[in-house]
């Protein structure tokens, strides 16, 4: 969790001027010709991206559902064939890994690799974190009756597929099996799921590296190949963090990283590692900081009125955890997380950078507020304007506090 400093930070006029001089001096950095070489194009309306930064861990055995039920935040129902988004937590309730958990029983892959009717699951995680998560699972396994292993590179690849205007990319309710059936897509034999973290995130599909299904299956054959950057841009535009660069291991609570509103936590399930503090925060706590999509812009120009990816810009990306500073305002608004071009994610103080109300205290937000962040330019630095946006799906899930009536 990010903690505000005791001493307020106010950006002086001299710092603002120095940042503007740097922006003017290095104006060539923002030319369209340069950005065409360094900034990726906008994501296609319909596309499929191979997520090369993800790996899979296989768990197979009759006690697998019981084991996962006691160690992840979402509800693992033994008879369900619907994959879920979830997280592994520390005993103190901080996020170790955000993951997708796919049931494999009934799939062609399960029949070929496991050959039994015992339950099986694939856990998708950041590639760099896969060995650490495997060790975490082995540490908690004890005498549970199941086997686990890290899949070899290329044994199954993770794909993200989307159709911008198609109804097959809804935002289903938590654990809804009917959401899968409502897509009217032929998924027989495939390990797949609807990415329900935010509207329009599409479908995740697991395919062998040498599989001909990429070009022959109706779900994928008409989709344009897209780079990993296109998938990241779509995530950033929706305010969806992913992986341990954006959700630091053992450093953030699930509420701060939107896991609770991305259908990653079942607050009605029984005990699991890290449940106590998670439930307490959900029922009695106030989430003052959350991850939001942000736009970078020239501070000498007006702030953008809507969030839109612009491949013509080539702002230098701020370093991870760089502080966002308020102009002529006390407090620490937030920290930079990640971005591509002029869009990204930031951990923001909710009532300071957005119009959302999460406490009973007077909000300090004003539409005229200005925020800047320092970004490297060669051996120097520049100040860029930064503005947070609240997607509709987040606005609909972050509720204002209930007013308690006094008797």
XYZ file of C-alpha atoms in Angstrom, residues 83-250:
168
model
C -12.343 -20.114 -15.721
C -11.911 -17.287 -13.210
C -9.663 -14.341 -12.480
C -8.183 -14.480 -8.963
C -5.153 -13.667 -6.811
C -2.800 -15.349 -4.382
C -2.327 -13.318 -1.203
C 0.091 -13.244 1.692
C -1.184 -13.964 5.199
C -1.299 -10.174 5.667
C -3.638 -9.807 2.693
C -1.174 -8.364 0.157
C -1.077 -9.559 -3.449
C 1.536 -12.140 -4.401
C 0.285 -12.862 -7.927
C -2.782 -12.029 -9.989
C -3.739 -15.080 -12.056
C -6.272 -16.709 -14.344
C -7.365 -20.235 -13.386
C -8.657 -22.467 -16.192
C -10.441 -25.800 -15.545
C -9.163 -28.291 -18.143
C -11.422 -31.332 -17.607
C -13.260 -32.010 -20.856
C -10.715 -30.237 -23.045
C -8.618 -31.948 -25.669
C -5.453 -30.860 -23.856
C -6.574 -32.520 -20.587
C -7.343 -35.789 -22.378
C -3.962 -35.881 -24.090
C -1.811 -34.806 -21.139
C -3.600 -36.166 -18.050
C -5.646 -39.047 -19.422
C -7.917 -39.314 -16.352
C -11.222 -37.889 -15.146
C -9.605 -36.237 -12.137
C -9.984 -32.429 -12.024
C -7.261 -30.383 -13.664
C -6.449 -26.668 -13.744
C -4.027 -24.362 -15.520
C -2.879 -21.281 -13.616
C -1.759 -18.390 -15.830
C 0.778 -16.020 -14.300
C 3.571 -13.630 -15.284
C 6.402 -15.567 -16.940
C 9.008 -14.047 -14.602
C 6.945 -15.002 -11.559
C 6.067 -18.564 -12.603
C 8.973 -20.251 -10.703
C 8.164 -18.243 -7.558
C 4.464 -19.145 -7.736
C 5.336 -22.809 -8.322
C 7.457 -22.752 -5.150
C 4.574 -21.081 -3.287
C 2.191 -23.860 -4.378
C 4.634 -26.604 -3.381
C 5.081 -24.986 0.026
C 1.322 -25.177 0.700
C 0.700 -28.526 -0.963
C 1.740 -30.679 2.009
C 0.040 -34.088 1.479
C -2.717 -32.987 -0.886
C -3.380 -35.553 -3.613
C -2.481 -33.803 -6.846
C 0.492 -33.191 -9.135
C 1.825 -29.884 -10.360
C 4.388 -28.758 -12.909
C 5.422 -25.697 -14.911
C 4.509 -26.098 -18.568
C 7.357 -25.919 -21.059
C 7.681 -22.876 -23.273
C 5.392 -23.335 -26.279
C 3.483 -26.279 -24.804
C 0.515 -23.936 -24.548
C 0.567 -20.275 -25.565
C -1.771 -17.652 -24.106
C -3.696 -15.572 -26.647
C -5.964 -12.572 -26.127
C -8.613 -12.159 -28.842
C -11.125 -9.348 -29.144
C -13.797 -7.980 -31.466
C -14.486 -4.370 -30.574
C -18.083 -4.230 -31.835
C -19.075 -7.843 -31.158
C -21.375 -8.907 -28.319
C -19.043 -11.806 -27.551
C -16.974 -9.506 -25.310
C -19.466 -8.747 -22.489
C -18.715 -8.154 -18.839
C -20.257 -11.287 -17.287
C -21.192 -11.570 -13.651
C -18.910 -13.457 -11.271
C -18.806 -17.179 -12.000
C -21.587 -17.094 -14.592
C -21.580 -20.258 -16.688
C -24.342 -18.783 -18.853
C -21.992 -15.991 -19.923
C -19.875 -18.561 -21.723
C -22.916 -20.081 -23.430
C -24.281 -16.698 -24.449
C -21.377 -16.064 -26.810
C -22.613 -18.701 -29.294
C -18.983 -19.508 -30.116
C -17.663 -23.027 -30.773
C -15.166 -23.556 -27.942
C -15.354 -27.361 -27.842
C -12.020 -28.873 -26.959
C -10.318 -25.526 -26.298
C -9.144 -24.149 -22.966
C -10.628 -20.665 -23.045
C -12.445 -18.017 -21.008
C -14.095 -14.625 -21.263
C -11.815 -11.976 -19.745
C -14.327 -10.471 -17.325
C -12.033 -7.929 -15.659
C -13.503 -5.050 -17.680
C -15.947 -4.662 -20.584
C -14.508 -5.419 -23.995
C -11.396 -7.249 -22.803
C -12.306 -10.132 -25.105
C -11.421 -13.785 -24.713
C -8.298 -15.601 -23.559
C -7.439 -18.780 -25.467
C -4.739 -21.372 -24.776
C -3.265 -22.967 -27.897
C -0.247 -25.211 -28.573
C 2.560 -23.324 -30.286
C 2.335 -25.442 -33.431
C -1.475 -25.477 -33.483
C -3.175 -24.845 -36.820
C -6.250 -23.558 -34.936
C -4.902 -20.000 -34.999
C -5.754 -19.709 -38.690
C -8.563 -22.244 -39.011
C -10.836 -21.881 -35.978
C -13.901 -19.611 -36.491
C -13.066 -17.736 -33.296
C -9.624 -16.682 -34.568
C -9.427 -17.051 -38.327
C -10.820 -13.585 -39.154
C -8.783 -11.705 -36.528
C -5.775 -9.551 -37.341
C -2.474 -10.435 -35.671
C -1.627 -7.778 -33.086
C 1.528 -7.193 -31.008
C 1.676 -7.418 -27.231
C 1.702 -3.611 -27.103
C -1.820 -3.528 -28.617
C -3.098 -5.732 -25.794
C -1.371 -3.496 -23.220
C -2.841 -0.325 -24.713
C -6.339 -1.827 -24.524
C -5.735 -2.723 -20.868
C -4.439 0.735 -20.002
C -7.404 2.432 -21.668
C -9.729 0.394 -19.431
C -7.705 0.792 -16.232
C -6.768 -2.909 -15.974
C -3.398 -3.671 -14.321
C -1.714 -7.037 -14.832
C 1.415 -8.755 -13.589
C 3.916 -7.987 -10.900
C 5.377 -4.893 -12.565
C 1.990 -3.204 -12.293
C 0.839 -5.067 -9.152
C 4.046 -5.268 -7.093
C 4.517 -8.550 -5.258
C 3.797 -8.346 -1.496
